[in-house]
Tab-separated table of C-alpha atoms and ligand atoms in Angstrom:
chain	number	residue	atom	x	y	z
R	4	UNK	CA	0.005	0.029	0.004
R	5	UNK	CA	1.371	3.450	-0.930
R	6	UNK	CA	1.875	6.186	1.612
R	7	UNK	CA	1.757	9.498	-0.203
R	8	UNK	CA	2.525	12.410	2.073
R	9	UNK	CA	1.903	16.029	1.086
R	10	UNK	CA	3.774	18.641	3.083
R	11	UNK	CA	2.234	22.128	2.745
R	12	UNK	CA	4.826	24.870	3.207
R	13	UNK	CA	8.585	24.620	2.666
R	14	UNK	CA	9.717	26.588	5.740
R	15	UNK	CA	11.840	25.163	8.584
R	16	UNK	CA	9.175	22.812	9.911
R	17	UNK	CA	7.958	21.645	6.477
R	18	UNK	CA	11.486	20.839	5.273
R	19	UNK	CA	12.271	18.666	8.325
R	20	UNK	CA	8.829	17.034	8.059
R	21	UNK	CA	9.458	16.126	4.430
R	22	UNK	CA	12.944	14.725	5.171
R	23	UNK	CA	11.838	12.604	8.063
R	24	UNK	CA	8.683	11.308	6.287
R	25	UNK	CA	10.927	10.294	3.388
R	26	UNK	CA	13.348	8.545	5.752
R	27	UNK	CA	10.394	6.431	6.826
R	28	UNK	CA	9.913	5.338	3.282
R	29	UNK	CA	6.961	7.493	2.321
R	30	UNK	CA	6.399	9.002	-1.105
R	31	UNK	CA	6.681	12.692	-0.214
R	32	UNK	CA	5.921	15.910	-2.099
R	33	UNK	CA	5.887	19.511	-0.975
R	34	UNK	CA	3.722	22.434	-2.018
R	35	UNK	CA	5.219	25.903	-1.550
R	36	UNK	CA	3.779	29.252	-2.625
R	37	UNK	CA	7.219	30.886	-2.961
R	38	UNK	CA	9.751	30.280	-5.707
R	39	UNK	CA	12.247	28.798	-3.255
R	40	UNK	CA	12.420	27.014	0.090
R	41	UNK	CA	13.103	28.591	3.515
R	42	UNK	CA	12.507	32.225	2.666
R	43	UNK	CA	12.017	33.115	6.353
R	44	UNK	CA	15.090	31.183	7.478
R	45	UNK	CA	17.183	33.592	5.422
R	46	UNK	CA	15.901	36.487	7.507
R	47	UNK	CA	16.603	34.852	10.857
R	48	UNK	CA	19.220	36.009	13.355
R	49	UNK	CA	19.931	39.109	11.228
R	50	UNK	CA	20.943	36.831	8.368
R	51	UNK	CA	23.100	34.675	10.622
R	52	UNK	CA	20.295	32.221	11.660
R	53	UNK	CA	20.245	31.477	15.355
R	54	UNK	CA	19.158	27.990	14.378
R	55	UNK	CA	18.843	26.487	17.855
R	56	UNK	CA	19.596	27.014	21.480
R	57	UNK	CA	21.658	24.236	22.984
R	58	UNK	CA	20.150	24.996	26.456
R	59	UNK	CA	16.545	24.990	25.280
R	60	UNK	CA	14.063	23.009	27.372
R	61	UNK	CA	10.325	22.746	27.300
R	62	UNK	CA	10.167	25.536	29.863
R	63	UNK	CA	11.167	28.063	27.245
R	64	UNK	CA	7.763	27.608	25.611
R	65	UNK	CA	4.178	28.628	26.339
R	66	UNK	CA	2.998	24.985	26.597
R	67	UNK	CA	5.877	23.088	28.280
R	68	UNK	CA	4.095	19.767	28.667
R	69	UNK	CA	3.308	19.564	24.985
R	70	UNK	CA	6.792	20.537	23.915
R	71	UNK	CA	8.353	18.060	26.345
R	72	UNK	CA	6.936	14.997	24.584
R	73	UNK	CA	8.308	16.285	21.291
R	74	UNK	CA	11.719	17.288	22.675
R	75	UNK	CA	12.139	13.851	24.261
R	76	UNK	CA	11.946	12.406	20.758
R	77	UNK	CA	13.836	15.106	18.893
R	78	UNK	CA	15.342	17.950	20.947
R	79	UNK	CA	18.203	20.469	20.583
R	80	UNK	CA	20.872	17.721	20.778
R	81	UNK	CA	19.233	15.764	17.925
R	82	UNK	CA	18.993	18.998	15.970
R	83	UNK	CA	22.688	19.837	16.394
R	84	UNK	CA	23.582	16.267	15.275
R	85	UNK	CA	21.175	16.402	12.366
R	86	UNK	CA	22.770	19.615	11.088
R	87	UNK	CA	26.314	18.394	11.795
R	88	UNK	CA	25.569	15.443	9.512
R	89	UNK	CA	24.600	17.964	6.847
R	90	UNK	CA	27.873	19.900	7.359
R	91	UNK	CA	26.790	22.649	9.722
R	92	UNK	CA	29.166	23.144	12.653
R	93	UNK	CA	27.404	25.055	15.409
R	94	UNK	CA	29.020	28.243	16.765
R	95	UNK	CA	27.672	28.602	20.291
R	96	UNK	CA	27.383	32.139	21.640
R	97	UNK	CA	25.996	33.647	24.845
R	98	UNK	CA	23.101	31.938	26.589
R	99	UNK	CA	23.347	28.838	24.416
R	100	UNK	CA	22.489	30.461	21.089
R	101	UNK	CA	23.796	28.416	18.153
R	102	UNK	CA	24.632	29.783	14.701
R	103	UNK	CA	26.137	28.016	11.674
R	104	UNK	CA	29.952	28.376	11.781
R	105	UNK	CA	29.734	30.281	8.458
R	106	UNK	CA	27.377	32.795	10.193
R	107	UNK	CA	25.194	32.650	7.127
R	108	UNK	CA	21.542	31.645	7.219
R	109	UNK	CA	21.975	30.795	3.539
R	110	UNK	CA	24.219	27.859	4.574
R	111	UNK	CA	21.316	26.293	6.448
R	112	UNK	CA	18.961	26.695	3.530
R	113	UNK	CA	21.529	25.386	1.117
R	114	UNK	CA	22.293	22.158	3.029
R	115	UNK	CA	18.571	21.507	3.533
R	116	UNK	CA	17.868	22.017	-0.181
R	117	UNK	CA	20.712	19.622	-0.975
R	118	UNK	CA	19.231	17.033	1.338
R	119	UNK	CA	15.740	17.374	-0.120
R	120	UNK	CA	17.215	16.851	-3.607
R	121	UNK	CA	19.361	13.942	-2.482
R	122	UNK	CA	16.297	12.194	-1.081
R	123	UNK	CA	14.394	12.888	-4.285
R	124	UNK	CA	11.636	14.883	-2.626
R	125	UNK	CA	9.566	16.732	-5.145
R	126	UNK	CA	8.871	20.411	-4.408
R	127	UNK	CA	6.197	22.156	-6.409
R	128	UNK	CA	6.727	25.922	-6.178
R	129	UNK	CA	4.444	28.867	-6.782
R	130	UNK	CA	1.415	26.960	-5.685
R	131	UNK	CA	-0.975	28.361	-3.057
R	132	UNK	CA	-3.052	25.805	-1.095
R	133	UNK	CA	-6.530	27.112	-0.507
R	134	UNK	CA	-8.387	24.237	1.102
R	135	UNK	CA	-8.087	20.613	2.123
R	136	UNK	CA	-10.982	18.198	1.678
R	137	UNK	CA	-11.322	14.559	2.649
R	138	UNK	CA	-12.896	12.106	0.138
R	139	UNK	CA	-12.838	8.281	0.410
R	140	UNK	CA	-10.138	8.399	3.083
R	141	UNK	CA	-7.865	10.487	0.827
R	142	UNK	CA	-6.846	14.058	1.260
R	143	UNK	CA	-7.672	16.382	-1.656
R	144	UNK	CA	-5.468	19.460	-1.565
R	145	UNK	CA	-7.029	22.308	-3.519
R	146	UNK	CA	-4.834	25.011	-4.984
R	147	UNK	CA	-5.485	27.902	-7.341
R	148	UNK	CA	-4.429	25.765	-10.324
R	149	UNK	CA	-5.212	22.154	-9.635
R	150	UNK	CA	-5.918	19.478	-7.023
R	151	UNK	CA	-3.502	17.057	-5.458
R	152	UNK	CA	-4.250	13.746	-3.743
R	153	UNK	CA	-2.437	12.331	-0.707
R	154	UNK	CA	-2.871	9.716	2.019
R	155	UNK	CA	-1.506	12.066	4.648
R	156	UNK	CA	-1.040	15.804	4.931
R	157	UNK	CA	1.386	17.782	7.077
R	158	UNK	CA	0.315	21.369	7.443
R	159	UNK	CA	3.396	23.561	8.062
R	160	UNK	CA	2.223	26.935	6.743
R	161	UNK	CA	3.682	28.964	9.641
R	162	UNK	CA	1.939	31.768	11.495
R	163	UNK	CA	1.286	35.374	10.447
R	164	UNK	CA	4.604	36.976	11.228
R	165	UNK	CA	6.512	38.512	8.323
R	166	UNK	CA	3.800	37.666	5.811
R	167	UNK	CA	6.021	38.741	2.923
R	168	UNK	CA	7.986	35.529	3.628
R	169	UNK	CA	4.842	33.569	2.655
R	170	UNK	CA	3.184	32.896	6.032
R	171	UNK	CA	0.028	34.960	5.912
R	172	UNK	CA	-2.077	32.998	8.407
R	173	UNK	CA	-4.037	31.020	5.769
R	174	UNK	CA	-3.042	27.790	7.528
R	175	UNK	CA	-5.383	28.743	10.375
R	176	UNK	CA	-8.330	29.015	7.966
R	177	UNK	CA	-7.458	25.689	6.359
R	178	UNK	CA	-7.247	24.007	9.824
R	179	UNK	CA	-10.427	25.643	11.045
R	180	UNK	CA	-12.408	24.344	8.067
R	181	UNK	CA	-11.189	20.879	9.050
R	182	UNK	CA	-12.681	21.236	12.544
R	183	UNK	CA	-9.726	22.665	14.490
R	184	UNK	CA	-9.975	25.581	16.842
R	185	UNK	CA	-7.571	28.510	16.697
R	186	UNK	CA	-6.545	30.354	19.849
R	187	UNK	CA	-6.249	34.143	19.662
R	188	UNK	CA	-3.190	35.044	17.582
R	189	UNK	CA	-1.083	38.143	18.189
R	190	UNK	CA	2.338	39.453	17.190
R	191	UNK	CA	5.318	38.624	19.438
R	192	UNK	CA	8.947	39.705	19.384
R	193	UNK	CA	7.833	43.065	18.083
R	194	UNK	CA	8.353	46.754	18.770
R	195	UNK	CA	5.997	48.518	21.159
R	196	UNK	CA	4.121	51.778	20.544
R	197	UNK	CA	4.044	54.228	23.362
R	198	UNK	CA	1.887	57.211	24.238
R	199	UNK	CA	4.581	59.724	25.217
R	200	UNK	CA	4.910	63.376	24.307
R	201	UNK	CA	8.677	63.606	23.847
R	202	UNK	CA	9.345	60.557	21.632
R	203	UNK	CA	10.343	62.697	18.599
R	204	UNK	CA	13.179	64.182	20.605
R	205	UNK	CA	14.261	60.747	21.915
R	206	UNK	CA	14.166	59.093	18.433
R	207	UNK	CA	17.276	57.057	17.691
R	208	UNK	CA	18.717	56.983	21.269
R	209	UNK	CA	20.059	53.599	22.345
R	210	UNK	CA	20.823	52.914	25.979
R	211	UNK	CA	22.029	49.926	27.976
R	212	UNK	CA	19.328	49.703	30.615
R	213	UNK	CA	16.970	47.424	32.488
R	214	UNK	CA	13.435	47.413	31.043
R	215	UNK	CA	10.506	46.114	33.068
R	216	UNK	CA	6.909	45.469	32.053
R	217	UNK	CA	4.677	46.914	34.793
R	218	UNK	CA	1.088	45.986	35.432
R	219	UNK	CA	-0.661	46.975	38.730
R	220	UNK	CA	2.714	48.154	40.043
R	221	UNK	CA	4.049	44.575	39.658
R	222	UNK	CA	6.927	43.594	37.436
R	223	UNK	CA	5.541	41.114	34.887
R	224	UNK	CA	8.790	40.580	32.989
R	225	UNK	CA	12.219	42.205	32.979
R	226	UNK	CA	15.165	42.216	30.649
R	227	UNK	CA	18.534	43.950	30.611
R	228	UNK	CA	20.369	45.136	27.532
R	229	UNK	CA	19.824	47.500	24.660
R	230	UNK	CA	16.749	49.686	24.712
R	231	UNK	CA	16.076	51.834	21.655
R	232	UNK	CA	13.746	54.827	21.525
R	233	UNK	CA	12.030	55.563	18.298
R	234	UNK	CA	9.566	58.212	17.161
R	235	UNK	CA	6.668	55.832	17.685
R	236	UNK	CA	7.811	54.001	20.797
R	237	UNK	CA	10.462	51.596	22.011
R	238	UNK	CA	12.432	48.750	20.563
R	239	UNK	CA	15.662	46.755	20.976
R	240	UNK	CA	16.225	43.149	22.042
R	241	UNK	CA	14.977	43.761	25.568
R	242	UNK	CA	11.692	45.153	24.357
R	243	UNK	CA	11.110	42.371	21.802
R	244	UNK	CA	11.348	39.884	24.614
R	245	UNK	CA	8.888	41.859	26.726
R	246	UNK	CA	6.448	42.353	23.844
R	247	UNK	CA	4.786	38.961	24.110
R	248	UNK	CA	3.751	39.593	27.698
R	249	UNK	CA	2.719	43.175	26.843
R	250	UNK	CA	0.470	42.121	23.935
R	251	UNK	CA	-1.117	39.392	26.035
R	252	UNK	CA	-2.081	41.968	28.720
R	253	UNK	CA	-3.240	44.506	26.102
R	254	UNK	CA	-5.614	41.853	24.706
R	255	UNK	CA	-7.086	41.689	28.176
R	256	UNK	CA	-7.501	45.522	28.099
R	257	UNK	CA	-4.963	46.055	30.875
R	258	UNK	CA	-3.159	49.325	31.417
R	259	UNK	CA	0.579	48.567	31.236
R	260	UNK	CA	3.828	50.475	31.319
R	261	UNK	CA	7.437	50.046	30.369
R	262	UNK	CA	9.708	51.106	33.179
R	263	UNK	CA	13.226	51.975	31.966
R	264	UNK	CA	15.952	51.946	34.624
R	265	UNK	CA	18.693	54.079	33.120
R	266	UNK	CA	21.039	53.923	36.092
R	267	UNK	CA	21.795	50.436	37.299
R	268	UNK	CA	25.251	50.473	38.801
R	269	UNK	CA	25.382	53.803	40.609
R	270	UNK	CA	23.812	54.301	44.029
R	271	UNK	CA	21.526	57.267	44.747
R	272	UNK	CA	24.031	58.797	47.153
R	273	UNK	CA	26.655	58.707	44.381
R	274	UNK	CA	24.353	60.704	42.100
R	275	UNK	CA	23.445	63.123	44.932
R	276	UNK	CA	27.178	63.745	45.418
R	277	UNK	CA	27.592	64.225	41.656
R	278	UNK	CA	24.886	66.923	41.641
R	279	UNK	CA	26.446	68.564	44.693
R	280	UNK	CA	29.854	68.672	43.026
R	281	UNK	CA	28.355	70.120	39.865
R	282	UNK	CA	26.034	72.521	41.617
R	283	UNK	CA	27.414	75.643	39.948
R	284	UNK	CA	26.453	74.178	36.576
R	285	UNK	CA	23.026	74.168	34.968
R	286	UNK	CA	20.889	71.080	35.660
R	287	UNK	CA	21.159	70.323	31.924
R	288	UNK	CA	25.002	70.316	32.095
R	289	UNK	CA	24.882	68.283	35.291
R	290	UNK	CA	23.192	65.482	33.345
R	291	UNK	CA	25.681	65.550	30.452
R	292	UNK	CA	27.884	62.506	30.626
R	293	UNK	CA	25.384	60.614	32.708
R	294	UNK	CA	22.704	59.942	30.110
R	295	UNK	CA	22.658	60.457	26.343
R	296	UNK	CA	22.227	64.160	25.444
R	297	UNK	CA	19.007	63.573	23.521
R	298	UNK	CA	17.343	62.251	26.683
R	299	UNK	CA	18.188	65.258	28.900
R	300	UNK	CA	15.396	67.642	27.838
R	301	UNK	CA	12.689	64.940	27.837
R	302	UNK	CA	13.824	63.758	31.276
R	303	UNK	CA	13.747	67.280	32.656
R	304	UNK	CA	10.368	67.943	31.177
R	305	UNK	CA	9.099	64.713	32.654
R	306	UNK	CA	10.302	66.125	36.032
R	307	UNK	CA	8.337	69.316	35.246
R	308	UNK	CA	11.556	71.310	34.989
R	309	UNK	CA	11.355	73.547	31.940
R	310	UNK	CA	14.145	75.978	32.743
R	311	UNK	CA	17.046	73.815	31.697
R	312	UNK	CA	19.575	76.551	32.446
R	313	UNK	CA	18.805	76.947	36.080
R	314	UNK	CA	21.737	76.198	38.338
R	315	UNK	CA	21.717	72.783	39.960
R	316	UNK	CA	22.303	74.573	43.318
R	317	UNK	CA	19.004	76.419	42.865
R	318	UNK	CA	16.950	73.313	42.258
R	319	UNK	CA	14.545	72.560	45.075
R	320	UNK	CA	15.028	69.296	46.958
R	321	UNK	CA	11.710	68.158	45.529
R	322	UNK	CA	12.809	68.787	41.918
R	323	UNK	CA	16.137	67.078	42.444
R	324	UNK	CA	14.298	64.078	43.875
R	325	UNK	CA	12.043	64.001	40.793
R	326	UNK	CA	15.141	63.942	38.495
R	327	UNK	CA	16.693	61.144	40.556
R	328	UNK	CA	13.430	59.169	40.604
R	329	UNK	CA	13.194	59.248	36.778
R	330	UNK	CA	16.740	58.162	36.343
R	331	UNK	CA	15.827	54.959	38.256
R	332	UNK	CA	12.225	54.631	37.107
R	333	UNK	CA	11.126	56.265	33.801
R	334	UNK	CA	7.577	55.124	32.910
R	335	UNK	CA	6.022	54.962	29.485
R	336	UNK	CA	2.445	53.996	28.737
R	337	UNK	CA	2.241	51.163	26.157
R	338	UNK	CA	-0.630	51.590	23.743
R	339	UNK	CA	-0.102	48.661	21.341
R	340	UNK	CA	2.616	47.116	19.238
R	341	UNK	CA	3.669	47.040	15.624
R	342	UNK	CA	1.757	44.429	13.644
R	343	UNK	CA	2.625	41.093	12.090
R	344	UNK	CA	4.616	42.780	9.313
R	345	UNK	CA	7.250	43.709	11.882
R	346	UNK	CA	6.891	40.728	14.227
R	347	UNK	CA	9.305	37.762	14.375
R	348	UNK	CA	6.801	35.304	15.755
R	349	UNK	CA	3.067	34.633	16.092
R	350	UNK	CA	1.737	33.805	19.550
R	351	UNK	CA	-1.385	31.622	19.497
R	352	UNK	CA	-2.404	29.282	16.685
R	353	UNK	CA	-3.959	25.881	16.232
R	354	UNK	CA	-5.351	24.785	19.594
R	355	UNK	CA	-3.307	21.931	21.037
R	356	UNK	CA	-6.300	20.263	22.626
R	357	UNK	CA	-7.118	18.467	19.375
R	358	UNK	CA	-3.558	17.555	18.474
R	359	UNK	CA	-1.782	14.399	19.710
R	360	UNK	CA	1.222	15.544	21.708
R	361	UNK	CA	3.332	12.472	20.826
R	362	UNK	CA	2.762	12.355	17.099
R	363	UNK	CA	1.349	15.824	16.192
R	364	UNK	CA	-1.497	14.079	14.391
R	365	UNK	CA	-4.917	15.684	14.417
R	366	UNK	CA	-7.419	14.112	16.845
R	367	UNK	CA	-10.153	15.136	14.431
R	368	UNK	CA	-8.823	13.530	11.215
R	369	UNK	CA	-6.423	10.585	11.050
R	370	UNK	CA	-3.609	11.270	8.653
R	371	UNK	CA	-3.583	15.064	9.191
R	372	UNK	CA	-0.509	16.397	10.980
R	373	UNK	CA	0.748	19.851	12.069
R	374	UNK	CA	4.156	21.289	12.804
R	375	UNK	CA	5.887	24.614	13.419
R	376	UNK	CA	4.514	28.022	14.155
R	377	UNK	CA	1.008	27.224	12.860
R	378	UNK	CA	0.503	25.459	16.210
R	379	UNK	CA	-0.086	27.412	19.428
R	380	UNK	CA	3.558	27.185	20.484
R	381	UNK	CA	5.994	30.067	20.753
R	382	UNK	CA	8.957	31.252	22.715
R	383	UNK	CA	11.169	34.263	23.224
R	384	UNK	CA	14.203	35.199	21.049
R	385	UNK	CA	17.273	32.909	21.255
R	386	UNK	CA	16.862	30.078	18.760
R	387	UNK	CA	13.882	28.547	20.467
R	388	UNK	CA	11.344	29.182	17.735
R	389	UNK	CA	13.403	27.505	15.016
R	390	UNK	CA	14.117	24.662	17.451
R	391	UNK	CA	10.396	24.103	17.783
R	392	UNK	CA	9.992	24.164	13.960
R	393	UNK	CA	12.789	21.554	13.491
R	394	UNK	CA	11.555	19.318	16.357
R	395	UNK	CA	7.855	19.386	15.537
R	396	UNK	CA	8.592	19.029	11.778
R	397	UNK	CA	10.790	16.014	12.307
R	398	UNK	CA	8.254	14.276	14.546
R	399	UNK	CA	5.187	15.049	12.440
R	400	UNK	CA	7.173	13.725	9.406
R	401	UNK	CA	8.239	10.603	11.311
R	402	UNK	CA	4.690	9.589	12.146
R	403	UNK	CA	3.140	10.679	8.890
R	404	UNK	CA	5.847	8.770	7.037
R	405	UNK	CA	5.087	5.486	8.765
R	406	UNK	CA	2.953	3.129	6.739
R	407	UNK	CA	-0.659	2.963	7.816
Z	25	FAD	C1	12.901	38.501	11.056
Z	25	FAD	C2	12.849	37.147	11.775
Z	25	FAD	C3	13.931	36.703	12.461
Z	25	FAD	C4	13.880	35.493	13.137
Z	25	FAD	N1	14.982	35.037	13.772
Z	25	FAD	C5	14.953	33.816	14.404
Z	25	FAD	C6	16.124	33.236	14.957
Z	25	FAD	O1	17.254	33.763	14.770
Z	25	FAD	N2	15.979	32.095	15.652
Z	25	FAD	C7	14.780	31.447	15.830
Z	25	FAD	O2	14.730	30.405	16.496
Z	25	FAD	N3	13.666	31.943	15.256
Z	25	FAD	C8	13.714	33.084	14.538
Z	25	FAD	N4	12.574	33.573	13.949
Z	25	FAD	C9	11.364	32.753	14.027
Z	25	FAD	C10	11.430	31.543	13.068
Z	25	FAD	O3	11.953	31.991	11.828
Z	25	FAD	C11	10.058	30.928	12.850
Z	25	FAD	O4	9.475	30.588	14.088
Z	25	FAD	C12	10.157	29.655	11.999
Z	25	FAD	O5	10.777	29.964	10.771
Z	25	FAD	C13	8.762	29.068	11.698
Z	25	FAD	O6	8.929	28.003	10.818
Z	25	FAD	P1	7.601	27.399	10.138
Z	25	FAD	O7	8.100	26.324	9.238
Z	25	FAD	O8	6.601	27.007	11.103
Z	25	FAD	O9	6.939	28.559	9.291
Z	25	FAD	P2	7.538	29.468	8.104
Z	25	FAD	O10	8.998	29.546	8.154
Z	25	FAD	O11	6.736	30.703	8.128
Z	25	FAD	O12	7.187	28.611	6.768
Z	25	FAD	C14	5.910	28.483	6.257
Z	25	FAD	C15	5.998	28.187	4.776
Z	25	FAD	O13	4.694	27.850	4.262
Z	25	FAD	C16	4.479	28.525	3.054
Z	25	FAD	N5	3.026	28.653	2.912
Z	25	FAD	C17	2.183	29.313	3.776
Z	25	FAD	N6	0.912	29.210	3.350
Z	25	FAD	C18	0.937	28.435	2.238
Z	25	FAD	C19	-0.093	27.949	1.354
Z	25	FAD	N7	-1.348	28.179	1.577
Z	25	FAD	N8	0.306	27.209	0.288
Z	25	FAD	C20	1.626	26.959	0.033
Z	25	FAD	N9	2.593	27.400	0.838
Z	25	FAD	C21	2.279	28.107	1.946
Z	25	FAD	C22	5.192	29.835	3.227
Z	25	FAD	O14	5.490	30.401	1.963
Z	25	FAD	C23	6.455	29.389	3.994
Z	25	FAD	O15	7.490	29.000	3.102
Z	25	FAD	C24	12.637	34.775	13.226
Z	25	FAD	C25	11.544	35.217	12.529
Z	25	FAD	C26	11.615	36.424	11.789
Z	25	FAD	C27	10.409	36.883	11.046
C-alpha cells in the first residue's frame, strides 16, 4: 500500500517534516507558494540564523508539557547532530544560542535544499493551497491551479509573522475548516508603541538599561540590555522579549507600562554627590555625561523642569528628587505594538487540545499532521522558535511517514 505524504509549506518545519517522512519510506511531495524554500530562514538572526539554542528546554515555551513529549523524541541535541551530519558546525554564543559556523543563514537553507534533492523529494513551487478536503479516506489538496491527492497531509504553513515571507495565516483558515480551533493570535517579538509626548526628541537613542513590564505596580517581565527609543515607541532586544507579555495583557485591556531603569550600577548617594559637586552648573549640564544628550530635555520635562539653564544649586530638593526618581524609574504607557509585518513570531495558533502531543496528528482527522509556528507554540528570542520548527517538523514527518 502506498503512503503518499503532502507537506504544505517549505519553511523550517515543512522541510524537516518532508525529510523525516521520506526517511520512513513515504512517497513525499511539498507544495510551496514561494519560488524557493526557507525564505524566512534567510531572515533569521539578522541573516546569521540562530538555528537552535543548546540549552533549550520545554520551559522556554508557552506549553511546556506539549513541547516536552516532542523534545524527548527530537530535541536540541538531535537537531545539532542532524545539522552536523549535513555539514553545519554550530558556533555557540552567549546563553546557548547556536549559529552556523559560516554565520550565514543561507548555509542552512543550502544544506537543507541539498538534502531534499538527495532524497528525491519533489517540491512544487508557486502553488498556493486554499483548502483541504477529505474524500474516500484520501486528502484532496485544492490550490489555485489544480488538485493534489495524498494519504497524509502535514500542514506547516507557519503563523502570520513577516507575511512577505509567505506565512500569511491562511493555515489557520485551512485548519479551522477541518474542525480545528484557533486560539487568539497576536504578534510577538515586536516593537512597542508608546503614548509619550517627547518621543520625537528621543528618536534614535540607544541605551544599555533594564526594562520592566509593569502591570498593577508589579513587574511582569524584565530584561537587561539595549533599549532603543524611536519616534513611535520603544524597541531593541529587551523590548522584543517583553512584547509577548505586553500584547497578552493588552488583549485583556489592561493598562501597562514600560519602566526603563537608566542607572543600574550607581547608588543614589553617588548621584546626589555628583549633583552637589556640579552645583554651579546648569541642571542640563549636570546630566551631560550621565545619560545620552537627547534624553536630557525629555527627562527634565518629565520632572516638570522647563528651565534647563537653572543652576543645579538652585533646584529645590523636591525637583532634584524627581530627577533622581526618573533616572531609576522612567515610565512609558504602552498603547499597542507594531503588527505582524514587523513581528518575528506569532503567539497563538492551532489549539493543542485536538492535536496528539506524541505524534502531532490531528485528533479530528487521522492522517492530518501539524508542525511549526502554525501550532499554538511560541517562545522568546534565542533560537527557540526555530528549534520548535525543527523538532515538531521532524516528529510530524516521522509519524506521517510510517505506513498505515
Ligand atoms: C525576522 C525574523 C527573524 C527570526 N529570527 C529567528 C532566529 O534567529 N532564531 C529562531 O529560532 N527563530 C527566529 N525567527 C522565528 C522563526 O523563523 C520561525 O518561528 C520559523 O521559521 C517558523 O517556521 P515554520 O516552518 O513554522 O513557518 P515558516 O518559516 O513561516 O514557513 C511556512 C511556509 O509555508 C508557506 N506557505 C504558507 N501558506 C501556504 C499555502 N497556503 N500554500 C503553500 N505554501 C504556503 C510559506 O510560503 C512558507 O514557506 C525569526 C523570525 C523572523 C520573522
